[in-house]
Short mmCIF file of C-alpha atoms in Angstrom, two decimals:
data_model
loop_
_atom_site.label_atom_id
_atom_site.label_comp_id
_atom_site.label_asym_id
_atom_site.label_seq_id
_atom_site.Cartn_x
_atom_site.Cartn_y
_atom_site.Cartn_z
CA MET A 158 -97.07 200.86 140.31
CA LYS A 159 -98.51 199.38 137.09
CA LYS A 160 -99.31 195.69 137.29
CA THR A 161 -98.78 193.06 134.58
CA VAL A 162 -101.26 190.23 133.97
CA VAL A 163 -100.70 187.42 131.46
CA VAL A 164 -103.72 185.34 130.39
CA PHE A 165 -103.08 181.95 128.80
CA TYR A 166 -106.00 180.79 126.66
CA SER A 167 -106.90 178.50 123.76
CA GLU A 168 -108.40 180.30 120.78
CA GLY A 169 -111.78 178.91 119.80
CA TYR A 170 -112.08 176.75 122.92
CA CYS A 171 -111.22 178.60 126.13
CA ASP A 172 -110.98 182.27 125.22
CA GLN A 173 -113.94 183.78 127.07
CA VAL A 174 -111.94 184.84 130.13
CA ALA A 175 -109.15 186.31 128.00
CA LEU A 176 -111.48 188.43 125.88
CA ALA A 177 -113.52 189.65 128.84
CA LEU A 178 -110.45 190.58 130.92
CA ASN A 179 -108.83 192.31 127.96
CA GLU A 180 -111.95 194.42 127.48
CA TYR A 181 -112.17 195.35 131.17
CA TYR A 182 -108.44 196.04 131.69
CA SER A 183 -108.40 198.31 128.64
CA THR A 184 -110.66 200.67 130.62
CA ILE A 185 -108.04 200.92 133.39
CA ALA A 186 -104.92 200.77 131.21
CA ASP A 187 -103.08 203.19 133.48
CA GLU A 188 -103.25 200.62 136.30
CA VAL A 189 -102.62 197.33 134.52
CA SER A 190 -101.06 195.87 131.37
CA VAL A 191 -102.68 192.68 130.09
CA LEU A 192 -101.13 190.22 127.64
CA LEU A 193 -103.18 187.46 125.98
CA ILE A 194 -101.13 184.42 124.91
CA ASN A 195 -102.70 181.70 122.78
CA GLU A 196 -101.79 178.08 123.47
CA LYS A 197 -100.16 177.69 120.06
CA GLN A 198 -97.43 180.13 121.14
CA TYR A 199 -95.93 177.76 123.70
CA THR A 200 -96.94 174.25 122.57
CA SER A 201 -95.81 171.87 119.84
CA PHE A 202 -97.53 172.55 116.49
CA GLY A 203 -97.81 168.88 115.54
CA ALA A 204 -99.22 167.69 118.86
CA ARG A 205 -101.64 170.61 119.06
CA LYS A 206 -102.90 170.13 115.48
CA PHE A 207 -103.43 166.41 116.02
CA LYS A 208 -105.34 167.04 119.24
CA ASP A 209 -107.53 169.76 117.68
CA ASN A 210 -108.35 167.69 114.60
CA MET A 211 -109.23 164.62 116.66
CA TYR A 212 -111.49 166.72 118.89
CA LYS A 213 -113.28 168.33 115.92
CA PHE A 214 -113.65 165.02 114.08
CA SER A 215 -115.15 163.24 117.07
CA MET A 216 -117.47 166.13 117.94
CA ARG A 217 -118.75 166.50 114.39
CA TYR A 218 -119.26 162.84 113.58
CA PHE A 219 -118.93 160.64 116.68
CA PRO A 220 -119.74 162.51 119.91
CA SER A 221 -119.82 159.18 121.77
CA ILE A 222 -116.09 158.72 121.02
CA ASN A 223 -115.38 162.20 122.33
CA ARG A 224 -117.33 161.32 125.44
CA PHE A 225 -115.29 158.13 125.93
CA GLY A 226 -112.03 160.06 125.52
CA GLY A 227 -113.21 162.57 128.11
CA PHE A 228 -114.03 159.74 130.50
CA ILE A 229 -110.50 158.31 130.19
CA SER A 230 -108.99 161.76 130.80
CA TYR A 231 -111.29 162.23 133.79
CA GLN A 232 -110.16 158.93 135.34
CA TYR A 233 -106.48 159.75 134.72
CA ASN A 234 -106.78 163.12 136.46
CA GLU A 235 -108.72 161.57 139.32
CA LYS A 236 -106.29 158.73 140.04
CA PHE A 237 -102.90 160.11 139.08
CA LYS A 238 -102.55 163.80 138.30
CA ASN A 239 -104.64 165.16 141.16
CA LYS A 240 -103.23 162.64 143.63
CA PHE A 241 -99.70 163.67 142.69
CA SER A 242 -100.54 167.37 142.93
CA LYS A 243 -101.36 166.99 146.63
CA ASN A 244 -97.64 166.60 147.29
CA ALA A 245 -96.66 169.62 145.18
CA LYS A 246 -95.98 171.96 148.11
CA GLU A 247 -94.04 169.34 150.07
CA THR A 248 -91.93 168.55 147.00
CA GLU A 249 -91.20 172.25 146.49
CA VAL A 250 -90.09 172.66 150.11
CA GLU A 251 -87.80 169.65 149.90
CA ASP A 252 -86.34 170.94 146.63
CA GLU A 253 -85.49 174.30 148.19
CA GLN A 254 -83.15 172.48 150.58
CA LEU A 255 -81.03 171.08 147.73
CA PRO A 256 -77.64 172.69 147.00
CA ALA A 257 -77.70 175.05 144.00
CA GLU A 258 -75.42 172.83 141.92
CA VAL A 259 -77.71 169.82 142.45
CA LYS A 260 -80.79 171.83 141.40
CA GLU A 261 -79.11 173.04 138.22
CA GLU A 262 -78.04 169.53 137.27
CA SER A 263 -81.54 168.11 137.80
CA PHE A 264 -83.08 170.59 135.30
CA LYS A 265 -80.56 170.21 132.49
CA GLY A 266 -82.63 167.57 130.71
CA VAL A 267 -85.87 169.55 130.61
CA LYS A 268 -84.85 173.17 130.07
CA MET A 269 -85.10 173.10 126.28
CA HIS A 270 -88.48 171.32 126.26
CA PHE A 271 -90.14 174.05 128.28
CA ARG A 272 -88.13 177.01 126.99
CA LYS A 273 -91.17 178.77 125.48
CA MET A 274 -93.05 179.10 128.75
CA ASP A 275 -89.84 179.96 130.59
CA ASN A 276 -89.12 182.72 128.08
CA ILE A 277 -92.61 184.17 128.49
CA LEU A 278 -92.20 184.49 132.26
CA LEU A 279 -88.66 185.86 131.96
CA ARG A 280 -89.48 188.36 129.22
CA PHE A 281 -92.69 189.87 130.64
CA ASN A 282 -92.09 189.23 134.36
CA PRO A 283 -95.85 189.19 135.13
CA ASP A 284 -97.30 189.73 138.59
CA VAL A 285 -100.05 187.18 137.86
CA VAL A 286 -100.65 184.55 135.18
CA VAL A 287 -104.21 183.37 134.56
CA CYS A 288 -104.51 179.79 133.29
CA THR A 289 -107.69 178.66 131.54
CA THR A 290 -106.54 175.26 130.23
CA PRO A 291 -104.86 172.22 131.83
CA VAL A 292 -101.92 172.56 129.43
CA SER A 293 -101.22 176.18 130.38
CA LEU A 294 -101.49 175.36 134.08
CA GLU A 295 -99.08 172.44 133.91
CA LYS A 296 -96.48 174.40 131.96
CA ALA A 297 -96.81 177.54 134.11
CA LEU A 298 -96.33 175.57 137.35
CA LYS A 299 -93.22 173.82 136.02
CA ALA A 300 -91.73 177.02 134.63
CA ARG A 301 -92.30 178.87 137.90
CA GLU A 302 -90.60 176.10 139.86
CA ARG A 303 -87.58 175.94 137.53
CA LEU A 304 -87.10 179.70 137.46
CA ARG A 305 -87.69 180.07 141.22
CA SER A 306 -90.18 182.78 140.25
CA SER A 307 -92.60 184.42 142.69
CA VAL A 308 -95.30 184.95 140.05
CA GLN A 309 -98.86 184.29 141.28
CA ILE A 310 -100.78 181.59 139.37
CA CYS A 311 -104.55 181.95 139.09
CA VAL A 312 -106.87 179.30 137.61
CA ALA A 313 -110.12 180.39 135.95
CA ILE A 314 -112.85 177.72 135.72
CA THR A 315 -115.79 179.03 133.69
CA ASP A 316 -117.59 175.76 133.05
CA TYR A 317 -120.47 175.00 135.42
CA CYS A 318 -118.61 171.93 136.70
CA THR A 319 -115.06 171.14 137.78
CA ASN A 320 -112.43 170.42 135.16
CA ARG A 321 -110.30 167.88 137.03
CA GLY A 322 -107.27 168.75 134.93
CA MET A 323 -107.24 172.20 136.57
CA ILE A 324 -106.77 170.97 140.15
CA ASN A 325 -103.31 171.48 141.60
CA HIS A 326 -102.14 172.53 145.05
CA GLY A 327 -99.49 174.80 143.53
CA VAL A 328 -102.22 177.22 142.40
CA ASP A 329 -102.43 180.48 144.36
CA LYS A 330 -106.03 181.39 143.51
CA TYR A 331 -109.09 179.75 141.95
CA ILE A 332 -111.87 181.82 140.42
CA VAL A 333 -114.82 179.52 139.74
CA GLN A 334 -118.30 179.72 138.25
CA ASN A 335 -120.40 178.50 141.18
CA SER A 336 -120.30 177.24 144.77
CA SER A 337 -120.68 173.61 143.66
CA ILE A 338 -117.24 173.78 142.03
CA LYS A 339 -115.87 175.37 145.19
CA GLN A 340 -117.08 172.43 147.27
CA THR A 341 -115.52 169.96 144.83
CA LEU A 342 -112.16 171.74 145.06
CA ILE A 343 -112.35 171.68 148.86
CA THR A 344 -112.86 167.89 148.79
CA PHE A 345 -109.57 167.69 146.87
CA GLY A 346 -107.81 169.53 149.68
CA ILE A 347 -107.77 173.01 148.13
CA LYS A 348 -108.02 175.64 150.90
CA GLU A 349 -111.33 177.48 150.98
CA GLN A 350 -109.69 180.91 151.32
CA VAL A 351 -108.01 180.63 147.90
CA ILE A 352 -111.29 179.93 146.07
CA LYS A 353 -113.43 182.80 144.80
CA VAL A 354 -116.90 182.27 143.29
CA ALA A 355 -117.38 184.92 140.60
CA GLY A 356 -119.63 183.49 137.88
CA THR A 357 -118.51 183.66 134.26
CA PRO A 358 -116.90 186.77 132.75
CA ILE A 359 -118.25 188.03 129.43
CA CYS A 360 -117.50 190.99 127.21
CA ALA A 361 -119.74 193.97 127.88
CA SER A 362 -120.39 194.22 124.14
CA ILE A 363 -122.53 191.06 124.37
CA THR A 364 -125.16 192.97 126.34
CA GLU A 365 -125.44 195.76 123.77
CA LYS A 366 -129.03 196.29 122.63
CA PHE A 367 -130.20 196.79 119.04
CA ASP A 368 -133.54 197.61 117.50
CA ARG A 369 -135.20 194.29 116.62
CA ALA A 370 -136.97 195.56 113.51
CA LYS A 371 -133.79 197.08 112.07
CA VAL A 372 -131.74 193.91 112.67
CA LEU A 373 -134.43 191.74 111.05
CA GLU A 374 -134.29 194.05 108.06
CA GLU A 375 -130.50 193.89 107.98
CA PHE A 376 -130.55 190.07 107.88
CA ASN A 377 -133.23 190.07 105.18
CA ILE A 378 -135.73 188.15 107.28
CA VAL A 379 -138.93 187.68 105.27
CA ASN A 380 -141.44 186.74 107.99
CA LYS A 381 -140.77 189.27 110.73
CA ASP A 382 -143.82 188.51 112.88
CA ILE A 383 -143.02 184.90 113.87
CA PRO A 384 -140.59 183.78 116.64
CA ASN A 385 -136.88 183.31 115.93
CA VAL A 386 -135.08 180.15 117.07
CA MET A 387 -131.32 179.66 116.68
CA ILE A 388 -129.44 176.35 116.81
CA VAL A 389 -125.80 176.99 117.75
CA ALA A 390 -123.21 174.59 116.35
CA GLY A 391 -120.41 175.70 118.64
CA ARG A 392 -116.88 176.50 117.50
CA CYS A 393 -116.15 172.92 116.46
CA GLY A 394 -119.62 171.85 115.41
CA CYS A 395 -121.43 168.80 116.71
CA ALA A 396 -123.45 165.93 115.20
CA ARG A 397 -126.17 166.66 117.76
CA VAL A 398 -126.84 169.99 115.98
CA ILE A 399 -127.72 168.23 112.73
CA ASP A 400 -130.18 165.97 114.54
CA ALA A 401 -131.77 168.99 116.24
CA PHE A 402 -132.07 170.80 112.90
CA LYS A 403 -133.85 167.85 111.29
CA ASP A 404 -136.30 167.71 114.21
CA LEU A 405 -137.13 171.42 114.08
CA ALA A 406 -136.98 172.05 110.32
CA THR A 407 -140.46 170.56 109.79
CA TYR A 408 -141.86 173.32 112.01
CA SER A 409 -140.25 176.18 110.07
CA ASN A 410 -143.72 177.42 109.07
CA GLU A 411 -144.16 178.39 112.76
CA MET A 412 -140.73 179.93 113.34
CA ASN A 413 -137.69 181.43 111.66
CA LEU A 414 -135.04 178.76 112.15
CA PHE A 415 -131.44 179.96 112.23
CA VAL A 416 -128.43 177.65 112.23
CA PHE A 417 -125.25 179.32 113.47
CA ALA A 418 -122.68 177.10 111.74
CA ASN A 419 -119.75 179.15 113.09
CA ASP A 420 -117.33 178.01 110.39
CA SER A 421 -118.31 174.33 110.79
CA GLN A 422 -118.41 173.33 107.15
CA ASN A 423 -120.08 169.94 107.65
CA ILE A 424 -123.09 171.56 109.34
CA HIS A 425 -123.23 174.36 106.78
CA SER A 426 -123.17 171.86 103.90
CA PHE A 427 -125.76 169.60 105.51
CA VAL A 428 -128.27 172.40 106.07
CA LYS A 429 -127.83 173.75 102.54
CA THR A 430 -128.24 170.27 101.03
CA TYR A 431 -131.26 169.48 103.23
CA VAL A 432 -133.02 172.71 102.33
CA LYS A 433 -132.40 172.20 98.64
CA ALA A 434 -133.57 168.55 98.67
CA ALA A 435 -136.66 169.27 100.76
CA LYS A 436 -137.47 172.43 98.74
CA GLN A 437 -138.11 174.02 102.11
CA GLN A 438 -136.14 177.22 101.96
CA GLU A 439 -138.66 179.54 103.59
CA ASN A 440 -137.82 180.67 107.15
CA ILE A 441 -134.52 178.73 107.31
CA TYR A 442 -131.28 180.70 107.54
CA VAL A 443 -127.62 179.72 107.91
CA ILE A 444 -125.25 182.07 109.72
CA ASP A 445 -121.60 181.35 108.98
CA GLU A 446 -119.98 184.27 110.72
CA VAL A 447 -121.07 187.44 112.45
CA ASN A 448 -119.07 190.45 113.59
CA ASN A 449 -121.36 191.24 116.52
CA MET A 450 -123.16 188.42 118.35
CA ALA A 451 -125.20 191.03 120.25
CA LYS A 452 -127.11 191.72 117.02
CA ILE A 453 -128.08 188.07 116.71
CA TYR A 454 -129.13 187.87 120.35
CA SER A 455 -131.27 190.97 119.86
CA ILE A 456 -133.68 189.10 117.57
CA MET A 457 -133.62 185.62 119.15
CA ASP A 458 -136.54 184.24 121.18
CA VAL A 459 -135.11 180.76 121.85
CA ILE A 460 -131.60 179.28 121.57
CA VAL A 461 -130.88 175.57 121.14
CA THR A 462 -127.29 174.69 121.97
CA SER A 463 -124.85 172.13 123.30
CA PRO A 464 -124.34 172.53 127.07
CA THR A 465 -121.28 174.76 126.89
CA ALA A 466 -120.48 177.68 129.16
CA ALA A 467 -120.05 180.45 126.57
CA ILE A 468 -123.36 180.47 124.69
CA THR A 469 -125.53 179.49 127.66
CA TYR A 470 -124.10 182.26 129.81
CA GLU A 471 -124.41 184.92 127.13
CA ALA A 472 -128.03 183.91 126.51
CA SER A 473 -128.75 183.87 130.24
CA VAL A 474 -127.38 187.40 130.68
CA ARG A 475 -129.74 188.61 127.96
CA GLY A 476 -132.71 186.65 129.35
CA ILE A 477 -133.09 184.35 126.32
CA PRO A 478 -134.38 180.84 127.17
CA THR A 479 -131.97 178.05 126.16
CA VAL A 480 -132.70 174.43 125.33
CA LEU A 481 -129.82 172.00 125.87
CA LEU A 482 -128.91 169.20 123.48
CA LYS A 483 -127.47 165.89 124.66
CA PRO A 484 -123.98 166.27 126.18
CA ALA A 485 -121.04 165.12 124.06
CA ASN A 486 -118.36 164.81 126.76
CA GLN A 487 -117.72 164.90 130.51
CA LEU A 488 -117.61 168.69 130.83
CA GLU A 489 -120.81 169.10 128.84
CA GLU A 490 -122.49 166.51 131.05
CA GLY A 491 -121.57 168.51 134.15
CA ASN A 492 -122.79 171.73 132.52
CA TYR A 493 -126.02 170.03 131.45
CA THR A 494 -126.77 168.81 134.97
CA TYR A 495 -126.05 172.17 136.61
CA LEU A 496 -128.00 174.29 134.12
CA SER A 497 -131.06 172.04 133.94
CA THR A 498 -131.36 171.35 137.67
CA ASN A 499 -130.86 174.99 138.67
CA GLY A 500 -133.47 176.40 136.31
CA TYR A 501 -131.15 178.17 133.86
CA SER A 502 -131.97 175.97 130.84
CA PHE A 503 -134.52 173.51 129.49
CA ILE A 504 -133.97 169.90 128.48
CA GLY A 505 -133.83 169.03 124.77
CA GLU A 506 -131.90 165.77 124.94
CA LYS A 507 -134.39 163.79 122.83
CA THR A 508 -136.82 164.74 120.07
CA SER A 509 -139.68 164.13 122.50
CA HIS A 510 -138.11 166.82 124.76
CA LEU A 511 -136.77 169.21 122.13
CA VAL A 512 -139.77 169.87 119.86
CA PRO A 513 -142.51 170.48 122.47
CA THR A 514 -140.13 172.55 124.62
CA VAL A 515 -139.09 174.85 121.75
CA LEU A 516 -142.69 175.26 120.55
CA ALA A 517 -143.84 176.15 124.08
CA LEU A 518 -140.99 178.63 124.60
CA THR A 519 -141.73 180.43 121.31
CA LYS A 520 -145.20 181.12 122.75
CA GLY A 521 -143.73 182.46 125.97
CA GLU A 522 -144.92 179.45 127.96
CA ASN A 523 -143.49 176.57 129.97
CA LEU A 524 -144.35 173.00 128.99
CA ASP A 525 -147.23 172.97 131.47
CA GLY A 526 -148.77 176.07 129.89
CA THR A 527 -147.77 178.48 132.66
CA LYS A 528 -146.20 181.83 131.84
CA LEU A 529 -142.49 181.61 131.02
CA SER A 530 -140.02 183.07 133.51
CA VAL A 531 -136.34 182.91 132.54
CA LYS A 532 -133.64 182.81 135.23
CA THR A 533 -130.92 185.31 134.32
CA SER A 534 -127.27 185.82 135.28
CA SER A 535 -125.38 188.95 136.27
CA ALA A 536 -123.57 190.82 133.49
CA ASN A 537 -120.80 192.54 135.46
CA ASN A 538 -118.61 189.51 136.15
CA ALA A 539 -115.67 190.70 134.05
CA LYS A 540 -115.04 193.57 136.48
CA GLU A 541 -115.29 191.25 139.50
CA TYR A 542 -112.92 188.82 137.81
CA GLY A 543 -110.42 191.51 136.93
CA ASP A 544 -110.50 193.12 140.37
CA THR A 545 -110.03 189.74 142.08
CA ILE A 546 -106.89 189.12 140.01
CA LEU A 547 -105.50 192.58 140.76
CA ALA A 548 -106.19 192.03 144.46
CA MET A 549 -103.88 189.00 144.26
CA VAL A 550 -101.06 191.34 143.25
CA SER A 551 -101.78 193.70 146.15
CA GLU A 552 -101.95 190.81 148.61
CA ASP A 553 -98.73 189.36 147.25
CA MET A 554 -96.96 192.72 147.48
CA GLN A 555 -98.25 193.17 151.04
CA LEU A 556 -97.06 189.67 151.96
CA LYS A 557 -93.63 190.34 150.48
CA LYS A 558 -93.49 193.64 152.34
CA GLN A 559 -94.32 191.88 155.61
CA GLN A 560 -91.75 189.17 154.89
CA LYS A 561 -89.12 191.80 154.10
CA ALA A 562 -89.93 193.67 157.31
CA ALA A 563 -89.81 190.45 159.33
CA SER A 564 -86.48 189.53 157.71
CA LYS A 565 -85.07 193.00 158.44
CA LYS A 566 -86.25 192.80 162.04
CA ALA A 567 -84.72 189.35 162.48
CA LYS A 568 -81.45 190.59 161.01
CA GLN A 569 -81.40 193.60 163.35
CA GLU A 570 -82.18 191.38 166.34
CA LYS A 571 -79.37 189.03 165.33
CA GLN A 572 -76.93 191.92 164.98
CA ALA A 573 -78.00 193.32 168.36
CA GLU A 574 -77.50 189.91 169.94
CA GLU A 575 -74.06 189.57 168.36
CA THR A 576 -73.10 193.08 169.57
CA LYS A 577 -74.31 192.30 173.07
CA GLN A 578 -72.39 189.03 173.10
CA ALA A 579 -69.22 190.78 171.93
CA GLU A 580 -69.50 193.38 174.69
CA GLU A 581 -69.96 190.68 177.33
CA ASN A 582 -66.90 188.86 176.02
CA LYS A 583 -64.83 192.05 176.34
CA LYS A 584 -65.97 192.55 179.93
CA GLU A 585 -64.90 189.03 180.79
CA GLU A 586 -61.46 189.53 179.24
CA LYS A 587 -60.59 192.73 181.25
CA PRO A 588 -60.65 191.16 184.79
CA LYS A 589 -58.50 188.32 183.50
CA LYS A 590 -55.80 190.76 182.33
CA ALA A 591 -55.90 192.68 185.64
CA THR A 592 -55.42 189.48 187.62
CA LYS A 593 -52.48 188.51 185.51
CA LYS A 594 -50.72 191.89 186.17
CA LYS A 595 -51.20 191.56 189.91
CA ASN A 596 -49.67 188.12 189.96
CA ASN A 597 -46.61 189.39 188.09
CA GLY A 598 -46.07 192.15 190.69
#
């Protein structure tokens, strides 16, 4: 029987799982249908636009404000949301005991507000939904409860630390990046058996290899014999990238310096203006958009980036050393700590860290002059992710089968008991009638 998986994601922010699963499931399309649903399809346009613009503005100009906002959200989840979620199962059990008419009445005020998520579950009737954002998780849990649906809810955490907004005891399965996150979830009361450590899924296309010389020619690189260093702005851009560029631009005679602006106009404009004013155009390149990131990775020797999961994991899979800029929010701080302390990345928080580290890495050395050895990650996580999700369906179907068998057995036992009781009652009635006849004679 073909299975249906719905993946809720946020385009440009949390889409790595969706893209990787879509790529893997397309290879086994006869077994599973996958549907990717962007957050804008079930959330308010105004609220979403305001949130996105505030996030981009703070990241691009005031990362410290973004960090403060993340801290407030972190505290809220810690003290209220997660505490409340511990009673989710108990609340659901109590609610099941309510009469049908009482349940219906209690949901009349909220049906219209959540109609989009409800309609998604009703229309596609998925076996599993995969939530990658706190918003999708919250709405999926509420819709499942209102509809009395049996759909399995899986949470995918691909950051290197725990997103507290993703913790809820109504979740059926957690797939997390590392064992540290698993331990954190356990401290919140999540059962160990529902947590699977599976790294970070990436598209197989990221690992595709290209001829370095041909790609350098394609990008019109003038000095092909010097190392290539790329500063990644991220999907929203970050003020930290501009600072890193200014620190490294003075060394462009020793390296080709690429800035991957990724549609961040403020970074693109700054680099262009800086190059023009400094009359220092040689060996500096701006990349606005690229159809195949694997081509870029094929010519890079060092990557400088914010501590986000996507770029750091892709670079790690390809064995490219990464240097981390200063974190701009709570999640980035957690990623920064994990990557730097576990040997996956190098520290570039300050100029005094960034410049000597990048220069050493371009020579294939560590800061102490020893030969560079880069810790890499496994590249087959998309398959493991996808198979784990499909296993949830099989387990759920097996559980339902067992429950159905147990229910059938209980029903048969009840009927047998009733039949036996009826026969005993008949036996008791016969002697009574015989006694009555005798007395009449």
